[in-house]
mmCIF file of C-alpha atoms in Angstrom:
data_model
loop_
_atom_site.group_PDB
_atom_site.id
_atom_site.type_symbol
_atom_site.label_atom_id
_atom_site.label_comp_id
_atom_site.label_asym_id
_atom_site.label_seq_id
_atom_site.Cartn_x
_atom_site.Cartn_y
_atom_site.Cartn_z
ATOM 1 C CA UNK A 8 3.611 -9.081 -9.684
ATOM 2 C CA UNK A 9 2.854 -11.490 -6.863
ATOM 3 C CA UNK A 10 1.359 -9.109 -4.312
ATOM 4 C CA UNK A 11 1.697 -9.428 -0.549
ATOM 5 C CA UNK A 12 0.307 -12.485 1.201
ATOM 6 C CA UNK A 13 -0.237 -12.667 4.949
ATOM 7 C CA UNK A 14 -0.901 -15.753 7.025
ATOM 8 C CA UNK A 15 -2.898 -16.749 8.864
ATOM 9 C CA UNK A 16 -5.957 -14.629 8.060
ATOM 10 C CA UNK A 17 -7.496 -15.078 11.499
ATOM 11 C CA UNK A 18 -6.071 -16.227 14.803
ATOM 12 C CA UNK A 19 -7.328 -16.597 18.363
ATOM 13 C CA UNK A 20 -4.809 -16.724 21.198
ATOM 14 C CA UNK A 21 -4.937 -16.729 24.967
ATOM 15 C CA UNK A 22 -3.471 -13.943 27.059
ATOM 16 C CA UNK A 23 0.181 -14.669 27.857
ATOM 17 C CA UNK A 24 0.777 -16.799 24.772
ATOM 18 C CA UNK A 25 3.125 -16.013 21.897
ATOM 19 C CA UNK A 26 2.164 -15.545 18.249
ATOM 20 C CA UNK A 27 3.985 -15.420 14.909
ATOM 21 C CA UNK A 28 2.478 -13.726 11.879
ATOM 22 C CA UNK A 29 3.921 -14.108 8.376
ATOM 23 C CA UNK A 30 4.135 -11.897 5.323
ATOM 24 C CA UNK A 31 5.488 -12.383 1.836
ATOM 25 C CA UNK A 32 6.984 -9.449 -0.023
ATOM 26 C CA UNK A 33 5.936 -8.046 -3.370
ATOM 27 C CA UNK A 34 8.426 -9.086 -6.035
ATOM 28 C CA UNK A 35 11.192 -6.479 -6.278
ATOM 29 C CA UNK A 36 10.469 -4.901 -2.881
ATOM 30 C CA UNK A 37 13.254 -5.153 -0.285
ATOM 31 C CA UNK A 38 11.510 -3.299 2.541
ATOM 32 C CA UNK A 39 8.723 -4.618 4.757
ATOM 33 C CA UNK A 40 6.746 -2.703 7.367
ATOM 34 C CA UNK A 41 4.235 -3.909 9.943
ATOM 35 C CA UNK A 42 1.228 -1.977 11.219
ATOM 36 C CA UNK A 43 -1.279 -2.580 14.004
ATOM 37 C CA UNK A 44 -4.838 -1.452 13.300
ATOM 38 C CA UNK A 45 -7.128 -1.512 16.319
ATOM 39 C CA UNK A 46 -10.866 -1.569 15.716
ATOM 40 C CA UNK A 47 -12.089 1.785 14.430
ATOM 41 C CA UNK A 48 -8.583 3.254 14.239
ATOM 42 C CA UNK A 49 -5.991 3.967 11.612
ATOM 43 C CA UNK A 50 -2.959 1.682 11.286
ATOM 44 C CA UNK A 51 -0.066 2.375 13.645
ATOM 45 C CA UNK A 52 3.527 1.737 12.547
ATOM 46 C CA UNK A 53 5.208 -1.078 14.481
ATOM 47 C CA UNK A 54 8.558 -1.429 12.693
ATOM 48 C CA UNK A 55 10.287 -1.721 9.336
ATOM 49 C CA UNK A 56 12.870 -4.114 7.951
ATOM 50 C CA UNK A 57 15.246 -3.313 5.128
ATOM 51 C CA UNK A 58 17.540 -6.030 3.792
ATOM 52 C CA UNK A 59 17.058 -8.157 6.920
ATOM 53 C CA UNK A 60 17.792 -5.349 9.395
ATOM 54 C CA UNK A 61 15.308 -3.412 11.509
ATOM 55 C CA UNK A 62 15.736 0.235 10.533
ATOM 56 C CA UNK A 63 12.776 1.952 12.139
ATOM 57 C CA UNK A 64 10.444 1.315 15.034
ATOM 58 C CA UNK A 65 7.249 2.859 16.319
ATOM 59 C CA UNK A 66 6.067 3.186 19.908
ATOM 60 C CA UNK A 67 5.715 -0.537 20.627
ATOM 61 C CA UNK A 68 7.320 -2.510 23.477
ATOM 62 C CA UNK A 69 10.167 -5.006 22.906
ATOM 63 C CA UNK A 70 7.789 -7.958 23.115
ATOM 64 C CA UNK A 71 6.943 -7.011 19.518
ATOM 65 C CA UNK A 72 9.814 -8.299 17.415
ATOM 66 C CA UNK A 73 10.407 -9.303 13.842
ATOM 67 C CA UNK A 74 12.561 -10.918 11.236
ATOM 68 C CA UNK A 75 13.156 -10.462 7.563
ATOM 69 C CA UNK A 76 14.510 -13.295 5.460
ATOM 70 C CA UNK A 77 16.839 -13.254 2.424
ATOM 71 C CA UNK A 78 13.807 -13.486 0.100
ATOM 72 C CA UNK A 79 12.476 -10.349 1.890
ATOM 73 C CA UNK A 80 9.524 -12.145 3.455
ATOM 74 C CA UNK A 81 8.975 -11.253 7.095
ATOM 75 C CA UNK A 82 7.636 -12.394 10.441
ATOM 76 C CA UNK A 83 6.095 -10.451 13.302
ATOM 77 C CA UNK A 84 6.397 -12.073 16.723
ATOM 78 C CA UNK A 85 4.476 -10.944 19.777
ATOM 79 C CA UNK A 86 5.311 -12.404 23.175
ATOM 80 C CA UNK A 87 3.239 -12.349 26.361
ATOM 81 C CA UNK A 88 0.050 -11.425 24.534
ATOM 82 C CA UNK A 89 -2.253 -8.904 26.176
ATOM 83 C CA UNK A 90 -5.935 -8.286 25.520
ATOM 84 C CA UNK A 91 -5.073 -4.923 23.938
ATOM 85 C CA UNK A 92 -3.006 -6.702 21.298
ATOM 86 C CA UNK A 93 -6.276 -7.736 19.642
ATOM 87 C CA UNK A 94 -6.179 -5.980 16.283
ATOM 88 C CA UNK A 95 -5.702 -6.325 12.557
ATOM 89 C CA UNK A 96 -2.004 -6.624 11.712
ATOM 90 C CA UNK A 97 -1.087 -5.324 8.295
ATOM 91 C CA UNK A 98 2.114 -5.945 6.408
ATOM 92 C CA UNK A 99 3.302 -3.686 3.591
ATOM 93 C CA UNK A 100 6.226 -4.181 1.266
ATOM 94 C CA UNK A 101 7.633 -1.140 -0.435
ATOM 95 C CA UNK A 102 10.208 0.378 -2.679
ATOM 96 C CA UNK A 103 10.894 4.000 -3.549
ATOM 97 C CA UNK A 104 7.758 4.237 -5.637
ATOM 98 C CA UNK A 105 5.134 2.901 -3.308
ATOM 99 C CA UNK A 106 3.608 0.341 -1.023
ATOM 100 C CA UNK A 107 1.734 -2.907 -1.463
ATOM 101 C CA UNK A 108 -0.353 -4.016 1.498
ATOM 102 C CA UNK A 109 -1.519 -7.465 2.416
ATOM 103 C CA UNK A 110 -5.042 -8.221 3.623
ATOM 104 C CA UNK A 111 -3.898 -8.560 7.198
ATOM 105 C CA UNK A 112 -4.135 -11.021 10.040
ATOM 106 C CA UNK A 113 -7.002 -10.542 12.485
ATOM 107 C CA UNK A 114 -5.636 -11.441 15.943
ATOM 108 C CA UNK A 115 -8.020 -11.921 18.835
ATOM 109 C CA UNK A 116 -6.585 -12.325 22.337
ATOM 110 C CA UNK A 117 -8.942 -13.832 24.897
ATOM 111 C CA UNK B 10 5.940 14.769 15.632
ATOM 112 C CA UNK B 11 3.789 14.535 12.556
ATOM 113 C CA UNK B 12 0.051 13.961 12.961
ATOM 114 C CA UNK B 13 -2.845 13.362 10.578
ATOM 115 C CA UNK B 14 -6.433 14.285 11.462
ATOM 116 C CA UNK B 15 -9.623 13.186 9.760
ATOM 117 C CA UNK B 16 -12.555 14.952 11.387
ATOM 118 C CA UNK B 17 -15.356 13.119 9.574
ATOM 119 C CA UNK B 18 -15.865 9.640 11.062
ATOM 120 C CA UNK B 19 -18.659 8.898 8.566
ATOM 121 C CA UNK B 20 -19.900 10.345 5.299
ATOM 122 C CA UNK B 21 -22.710 9.405 2.944
ATOM 123 C CA UNK B 22 -23.214 10.178 -0.745
ATOM 124 C CA UNK B 23 -25.801 9.325 -3.367
ATOM 125 C CA UNK B 24 -24.662 7.265 -6.314
ATOM 126 C CA UNK B 25 -23.410 9.517 -9.173
ATOM 127 C CA UNK B 26 -22.993 12.490 -6.815
ATOM 128 C CA UNK B 27 -19.757 14.104 -5.582
ATOM 129 C CA UNK B 28 -18.353 13.875 -2.076
ATOM 130 C CA UNK B 29 -15.332 15.462 -0.403
ATOM 131 C CA UNK B 30 -13.402 13.856 2.448
ATOM 132 C CA UNK B 31 -11.311 16.127 4.665
ATOM 133 C CA UNK B 32 -7.816 15.650 6.045
ATOM 134 C CA UNK B 33 -5.466 17.967 7.880
ATOM 135 C CA UNK B 34 -1.946 17.231 8.986
ATOM 136 C CA UNK B 35 0.803 18.766 11.019
ATOM 137 C CA UNK B 36 4.480 18.721 10.143
ATOM 138 C CA UNK B 37 7.485 20.985 10.304
ATOM 139 C CA UNK B 38 8.951 19.439 7.150
ATOM 140 C CA UNK B 39 8.775 21.114 3.762
ATOM 141 C CA UNK B 40 9.054 17.972 1.667
ATOM 142 C CA UNK B 41 6.778 15.001 2.209
ATOM 143 C CA UNK B 42 4.205 12.765 0.555
ATOM 144 C CA UNK B 43 0.485 12.551 1.191
ATOM 145 C CA UNK B 44 -1.752 9.643 0.320
ATOM 146 C CA UNK B 45 -5.361 8.585 0.317
ATOM 147 C CA UNK B 46 -5.938 4.876 0.854
ATOM 148 C CA UNK B 47 -9.165 2.930 0.537
ATOM 149 C CA UNK B 48 -9.825 -0.044 2.816
ATOM 150 C CA UNK B 49 -12.804 -2.144 1.724
ATOM 151 C CA UNK B 50 -14.160 -5.044 3.817
ATOM 152 C CA UNK B 51 -11.424 -7.235 2.279
ATOM 153 C CA UNK B 52 -9.113 -5.215 4.614
ATOM 154 C CA UNK B 53 -6.376 -4.631 2.042
ATOM 155 C CA UNK B 54 -5.217 -1.018 1.826
ATOM 156 C CA UNK B 55 -5.537 0.180 -1.754
ATOM 157 C CA UNK B 56 -3.805 3.352 -2.924
ATOM 158 C CA UNK B 57 -6.290 5.880 -4.289
ATOM 159 C CA UNK B 58 -4.053 8.856 -4.943
ATOM 160 C CA UNK B 59 -0.649 10.264 -4.020
ATOM 161 C CA UNK B 60 0.613 13.842 -3.793
ATOM 162 C CA UNK B 61 4.181 15.070 -3.507
ATOM 163 C CA UNK B 62 4.363 18.227 -1.402
ATOM 164 C CA UNK B 63 6.799 19.940 -3.774
ATOM 165 C CA UNK B 64 4.273 19.709 -6.606
ATOM 166 C CA UNK B 65 1.822 22.609 -6.690
ATOM 167 C CA UNK B 66 -0.504 20.844 -9.089
ATOM 168 C CA UNK B 67 -3.216 18.794 -7.443
ATOM 169 C CA UNK B 68 -3.076 15.079 -8.214
ATOM 170 C CA UNK B 69 -5.901 13.476 -10.184
ATOM 171 C CA UNK B 70 -6.714 9.831 -10.881
ATOM 172 C CA UNK B 71 -9.855 9.394 -12.980
ATOM 173 C CA UNK B 72 -12.823 10.232 -10.687
ATOM 174 C CA UNK B 73 -10.557 10.983 -7.721
ATOM 175 C CA UNK B 74 -8.846 14.314 -7.188
ATOM 176 C CA UNK B 75 -7.295 16.162 -4.286
ATOM 177 C CA UNK B 76 -7.269 19.734 -3.066
ATOM 178 C CA UNK B 77 -3.804 20.177 -1.587
ATOM 179 C CA UNK B 78 -3.364 23.373 0.404
ATOM 180 C CA UNK B 79 0.218 23.272 1.684
ATOM 181 C CA UNK B 80 0.099 26.456 3.743
ATOM 182 C CA UNK B 81 -3.098 25.358 5.447
ATOM 183 C CA UNK B 82 -1.817 21.778 5.775
ATOM 184 C CA UNK B 83 -4.993 20.475 4.246
ATOM 185 C CA UNK B 84 -5.398 17.546 1.862
ATOM 186 C CA UNK B 85 -8.997 16.742 0.894
ATOM 187 C CA UNK B 86 -10.171 14.010 -1.464
ATOM 188 C CA UNK B 87 -12.970 14.602 -3.951
ATOM 189 C CA UNK B 88 -14.781 11.619 -5.425
ATOM 190 C CA UNK B 89 -16.853 12.477 -8.482
ATOM 191 C CA UNK B 90 -19.628 10.345 -9.974
ATOM 192 C CA UNK B 91 -19.669 8.134 -6.870
ATOM 193 C CA UNK B 92 -20.176 4.436 -7.449
ATOM 194 C CA UNK B 93 -21.391 1.682 -5.133
ATOM 195 C CA UNK B 94 -17.901 0.183 -5.223
ATOM 196 C CA UNK B 95 -16.492 3.347 -3.666
ATOM 197 C CA UNK B 96 -18.080 2.429 -0.327
ATOM 198 C CA UNK B 97 -15.195 1.747 2.060
ATOM 199 C CA UNK B 98 -13.069 3.204 4.827
ATOM 200 C CA UNK B 99 -10.795 5.960 3.546
ATOM 201 C CA UNK B 100 -7.535 6.852 5.255
ATOM 202 C CA UNK B 101 -5.363 9.881 4.750
ATOM 203 C CA UNK B 102 -1.653 9.211 5.312
ATOM 204 C CA UNK B 103 1.609 11.155 5.532
ATOM 205 C CA UNK B 104 5.131 10.059 4.812
ATOM 206 C CA UNK B 105 8.257 12.087 5.350
ATOM 207 C CA UNK B 106 10.559 12.657 2.401
ATOM 208 C CA UNK B 107 13.853 10.851 2.760
ATOM 209 C CA UNK B 108 14.873 9.536 6.162
ATOM 210 C CA UNK B 109 15.584 5.955 7.168
ATOM 211 C CA UNK B 110 12.064 4.604 7.079
ATOM 212 C CA UNK B 111 9.081 4.514 4.763
ATOM 213 C CA UNK B 112 6.800 4.925 7.785
ATOM 214 C CA UNK B 113 3.259 5.999 6.988
ATOM 215 C CA UNK B 114 1.302 8.023 9.533
ATOM 216 C CA UNK B 115 -2.416 7.447 9.148
ATOM 217 C CA UNK B 116 -5.476 9.355 10.229
ATOM 218 C CA UNK B 117 -8.372 7.636 11.978
ATOM 219 C CA UNK B 118 -10.337 7.185 8.771
ATOM 220 C CA UNK B 119 -13.675 8.170 7.244
ATOM 221 C CA UNK B 120 -16.285 5.527 6.536
ATOM 222 C CA UNK B 121 -17.963 6.341 3.230
ATOM 223 C CA UNK B 122 -21.403 4.956 2.445
ATOM 224 C CA UNK B 123 -22.791 5.186 -1.093
ATOM 225 C CA UNK B 124 -26.583 5.167 -1.374
ATOM 226 C CA UNK B 125 -28.179 3.746 -4.546
#
Protein backbone atom coordinates (compact mmCIF):
# COMPACT_ATOMS: atom_id res chain seq x y z
CA UNK A 1 0.00 0.00 0.00
CA UNK A 2 1.37 3.40 -0.96
CA UNK A 3 -0.92 5.65 1.07
CA UNK A 4 -2.08 9.10 0.02
CA UNK A 5 0.46 11.85 -0.53
CA UNK A 6 -0.45 15.52 -0.75
CA UNK A 7 1.71 18.36 -1.99
CA UNK A 8 2.73 20.90 -1.04
CA UNK A 9 2.45 20.58 2.74
CA UNK A 10 2.27 24.33 3.30
CA UNK A 11 1.52 27.22 0.99
CA UNK A 12 1.12 30.98 1.33
CA UNK A 13 -0.77 32.87 -1.37
CA UNK A 14 -2.02 36.40 -1.86
CA UNK A 15 -5.69 37.24 -2.13
CA UNK A 16 -6.84 37.05 -5.76
CA UNK A 17 -4.21 34.51 -6.80
CA UNK A 18 -4.84 30.96 -7.98
CA UNK A 19 -3.58 27.77 -6.34
CA UNK A 20 -3.27 24.10 -7.32
CA UNK A 21 -3.05 21.36 -4.72
CA UNK A 22 -2.10 17.78 -5.58
CA UNK A 23 -3.01 14.37 -4.22
CA UNK A 24 -1.94 10.85 -5.05
CA UNK A 25 -4.39 8.00 -4.64
CA UNK A 26 -4.00 4.90 -2.53
CA UNK A 27 -3.21 1.92 -4.74
CA UNK A 28 -6.45 0.26 -5.84
CA UNK A 29 -8.67 3.25 -5.01
CA UNK A 30 -10.48 4.87 -7.95
CA UNK A 31 -12.32 7.58 -6.01
CA UNK A 32 -10.84 10.77 -4.59
CA UNK A 33 -12.55 13.34 -2.39
CA UNK A 34 -11.40 16.76 -1.22
CA UNK A 35 -12.26 18.40 2.10
CA UNK A 36 -11.69 21.87 3.52
CA UNK A 37 -10.96 22.03 7.25
CA UNK A 38 -11.02 25.52 8.71
CA UNK A 39 -9.25 26.11 12.01
CA UNK A 40 -11.15 24.50 14.87
CA UNK A 41 -13.75 22.93 12.58
CA UNK A 42 -14.50 19.55 11.11
CA UNK A 43 -13.68 18.87 7.45
CA UNK A 44 -16.26 20.02 4.91
CA UNK A 45 -16.79 18.07 1.68
CA UNK A 46 -15.76 20.00 -1.43
CA UNK A 47 -16.21 17.42 -4.20
CA UNK A 48 -15.50 13.86 -5.29
CA UNK A 49 -14.05 12.36 -8.45
CA UNK A 50 -14.71 8.85 -9.66
CA UNK A 51 -12.88 7.55 -12.72
CA UNK A 52 -11.97 11.08 -13.83
CA UNK A 53 -15.50 12.50 -13.52
CA UNK A 54 -16.86 14.75 -10.78
CA UNK A 55 -19.78 12.87 -9.25
CA UNK A 56 -20.59 14.85 -6.13
CA UNK A 57 -20.10 18.38 -4.89
CA UNK A 58 -20.56 20.17 -1.60
CA UNK A 59 -21.59 23.77 -1.00
CA UNK A 60 -18.55 25.41 -2.60
CA UNK A 61 -18.51 28.02 -5.39
CA UNK A 62 -17.36 27.21 -8.95
CA UNK A 63 -13.97 28.81 -8.34
CA UNK A 64 -13.18 25.52 -6.58
CA UNK A 65 -12.53 23.01 -9.34
CA UNK A 66 -10.69 19.76 -9.75
CA UNK A 67 -9.30 17.07 -11.97
CA UNK A 68 -8.66 13.39 -11.67
CA UNK A 69 -6.08 11.70 -13.86
CA UNK A 70 -6.01 8.18 -15.36
CA UNK A 71 -3.78 7.00 -12.48
CA UNK A 72 -6.52 8.32 -10.12
CA UNK A 73 -4.34 11.08 -8.68
CA UNK A 74 -6.13 14.40 -8.37
CA UNK A 75 -5.78 18.17 -8.30
CA UNK A 76 -7.78 20.82 -6.50
CA UNK A 77 -7.71 24.27 -8.09
CA UNK A 78 -8.94 27.41 -6.38
CA UNK A 79 -9.22 30.64 -8.34
CA UNK A 80 -9.52 34.20 -7.04
CA UNK A 81 -8.38 33.26 -3.55
CA UNK A 82 -10.15 34.89 -0.62
CA UNK A 83 -8.95 35.25 2.95
CA UNK A 84 -11.60 32.74 4.08
CA UNK A 85 -10.02 30.09 1.87
CA UNK A 86 -7.25 29.79 4.46
CA UNK A 87 -7.61 26.24 5.76
CA UNK A 88 -6.23 22.73 5.78
CA UNK A 89 -7.19 20.91 2.58
CA UNK A 90 -7.48 17.17 2.96
CA UNK A 91 -7.60 14.60 0.21
CA UNK A 92 -9.02 11.11 0.72
CA UNK A 93 -8.99 8.20 -1.67
CA UNK A 94 -11.54 5.49 -1.15
CA UNK A 95 -13.10 2.29 -2.29
CA UNK A 96 -16.14 0.43 -1.00
CA UNK A 97 -14.35 -0.61 2.15
CA UNK A 98 -12.96 2.65 3.40
CA UNK A 99 -10.96 5.82 3.12
CA UNK A 100 -7.30 6.73 3.26
CA UNK A 101 -6.54 10.36 4.05
CA UNK A 102 -3.46 12.36 3.25
CA UNK A 103 -1.81 14.71 5.74
CA UNK A 104 -3.22 17.75 4.01
CA UNK A 105 -2.02 21.03 2.58
CA UNK A 106 -2.11 24.04 4.89
CA UNK A 107 -3.10 27.03 2.73
CA UNK A 108 -2.72 30.54 4.09
CA UNK A 109 -4.17 33.44 2.09
CA UNK A 110 -2.82 36.87 2.99
CA UNK B 1 -29.87 17.16 5.35
CA UNK B 2 -27.74 15.02 7.59
CA UNK B 3 -25.87 16.65 10.47
CA UNK B 4 -23.37 15.46 13.07
CA UNK B 5 -23.00 17.15 16.46
CA UNK B 6 -20.19 16.79 18.96
CA UNK B 7 -21.05 18.77 22.08
CA UNK B 8 -17.74 18.36 23.91
CA UNK B 9 -15.10 20.70 22.44
CA UNK B 10 -12.48 19.41 24.89
CA UNK B 11 -12.07 16.43 27.18
CA UNK B 12 -9.33 15.31 29.54
CA UNK B 13 -8.50 11.88 30.94
CA UNK B 14 -5.83 10.43 33.18
CA UNK B 15 -3.53 7.84 31.69
CA UNK B 16 -4.95 4.30 32.15
CA UNK B 17 -8.45 5.66 32.83
CA UNK B 18 -11.56 5.45 30.61
CA UNK B 19 -13.14 8.32 28.73
CA UNK B 20 -16.29 8.59 26.61
CA UNK B 21 -16.70 11.01 23.72
CA UNK B 22 -20.23 11.91 22.65
CA UNK B 23 -21.72 12.24 19.18
CA UNK B 24 -25.27 12.69 17.97
CA UNK B 25 -26.46 12.82 14.40
CA UNK B 26 -29.57 13.51 12.44
CA UNK B 27 -30.73 11.61 9.38
CA UNK B 28 -33.92 10.32 7.85
CA UNK B 29 -32.11 7.32 6.35
CA UNK B 30 -32.29 3.86 7.85
CA UNK B 31 -29.02 2.56 6.44
CA UNK B 32 -25.77 4.44 6.89
CA UNK B 33 -22.26 4.21 8.31
CA UNK B 34 -20.79 5.97 11.31
CA UNK B 35 -17.12 6.51 11.99
CA UNK B 36 -14.76 7.85 14.60
CA UNK B 37 -11.58 9.38 13.23
CA UNK B 38 -8.51 10.51 15.13
CA UNK B 39 -6.51 13.51 13.91
CA UNK B 40 -3.15 13.89 15.65
CA UNK B 41 -0.87 16.90 15.10
CA UNK B 42 0.41 15.17 11.93
CA UNK B 43 -3.04 16.16 10.53
CA UNK B 44 -3.76 12.82 8.86
CA UNK B 45 -7.21 11.43 9.63
CA UNK B 46 -6.86 7.94 11.06
CA UNK B 47 -9.85 5.60 11.27
CA UNK B 48 -10.51 4.50 14.84
CA UNK B 49 -13.71 2.52 14.45
CA UNK B 50 -16.60 2.02 12.03
CA UNK B 51 -20.22 1.02 12.62
CA UNK B 52 -22.80 -0.08 10.09
CA UNK B 53 -26.28 1.08 11.10
CA UNK B 54 -27.89 -2.24 10.21
CA UNK B 55 -25.70 -4.05 12.73
CA UNK B 56 -27.13 -4.06 16.25
CA UNK B 57 -23.86 -5.17 17.80
CA UNK B 58 -21.60 -2.35 18.89
CA UNK B 59 -18.24 -2.24 17.11
CA UNK B 60 -15.06 -2.84 19.10
CA UNK B 61 -11.40 -2.39 18.16
CA UNK B 62 -9.04 -3.28 21.00
CA UNK B 63 -9.33 -0.46 23.60
CA UNK B 64 -11.91 1.42 21.52
CA UNK B 65 -15.61 0.62 21.56
CA UNK B 66 -18.80 2.41 20.64
CA UNK B 67 -22.26 2.70 22.13
CA UNK B 68 -24.55 2.92 19.12
CA UNK B 69 -28.12 3.88 19.95
CA UNK B 70 -29.93 4.01 16.60
CA UNK B 71 -33.29 5.21 17.90
CA UNK B 72 -31.65 8.01 19.86
CA UNK B 73 -29.25 8.76 16.98
CA UNK B 74 -26.33 8.60 19.35
CA UNK B 75 -22.87 7.20 18.68
CA UNK B 76 -20.39 7.58 21.55
CA UNK B 77 -16.79 6.39 21.64
CA UNK B 78 -15.30 4.79 24.73
CA UNK B 79 -11.53 4.67 25.10
CA UNK B 80 -10.36 2.27 27.79
CA UNK B 81 -6.91 2.22 29.41
CA UNK B 82 -6.10 5.62 27.88
CA UNK B 83 -2.56 6.10 26.64
CA UNK B 84 -0.54 9.24 26.00
CA UNK B 85 -0.65 8.46 22.28
CA UNK B 86 -4.44 8.74 22.33
CA UNK B 87 -4.17 12.52 22.73
CA UNK B 88 -5.59 14.01 19.53
CA UNK B 89 -8.64 15.59 17.94
CA UNK B 90 -11.45 13.08 17.51
CA UNK B 91 -14.12 13.47 14.85
CA UNK B 92 -17.39 11.64 14.51
CA UNK B 93 -18.52 11.20 10.90
CA UNK B 94 -21.57 9.97 8.98
CA UNK B 95 -21.82 8.49 5.53
CA UNK B 96 -24.99 7.58 3.72
CA UNK B 97 -25.39 4.02 2.48
CA UNK B 98 -25.32 3.78 -1.29
CA UNK B 99 -25.79 6.93 -3.34
CA UNK B 100 -23.40 8.48 -5.84
CA UNK B 101 -20.80 9.77 -3.43
CA UNK B 102 -18.71 8.55 -0.53
CA UNK B 103 -19.18 11.93 1.15
CA UNK B 104 -18.37 12.02 4.85
CA UNK B 105 -20.17 14.49 7.10
CA UNK B 106 -18.04 15.39 10.09
CA UNK B 107 -18.79 16.87 13.47
CA UNK B 108 -16.76 19.76 14.87
CA UNK B 109 -14.48 17.49 16.86
CA UNK B 110 -13.43 16.85 20.46
CA UNK B 111 -9.89 17.60 21.56
CA UNK B 112 -8.76 14.86 23.93
CA UNK B 113 -5.92 15.49 26.36
CA UNK B 114 -4.33 12.59 28.24
CA UNK B 115 -2.68 13.48 31.54
CA UNK B 116 0.27 11.35 32.75
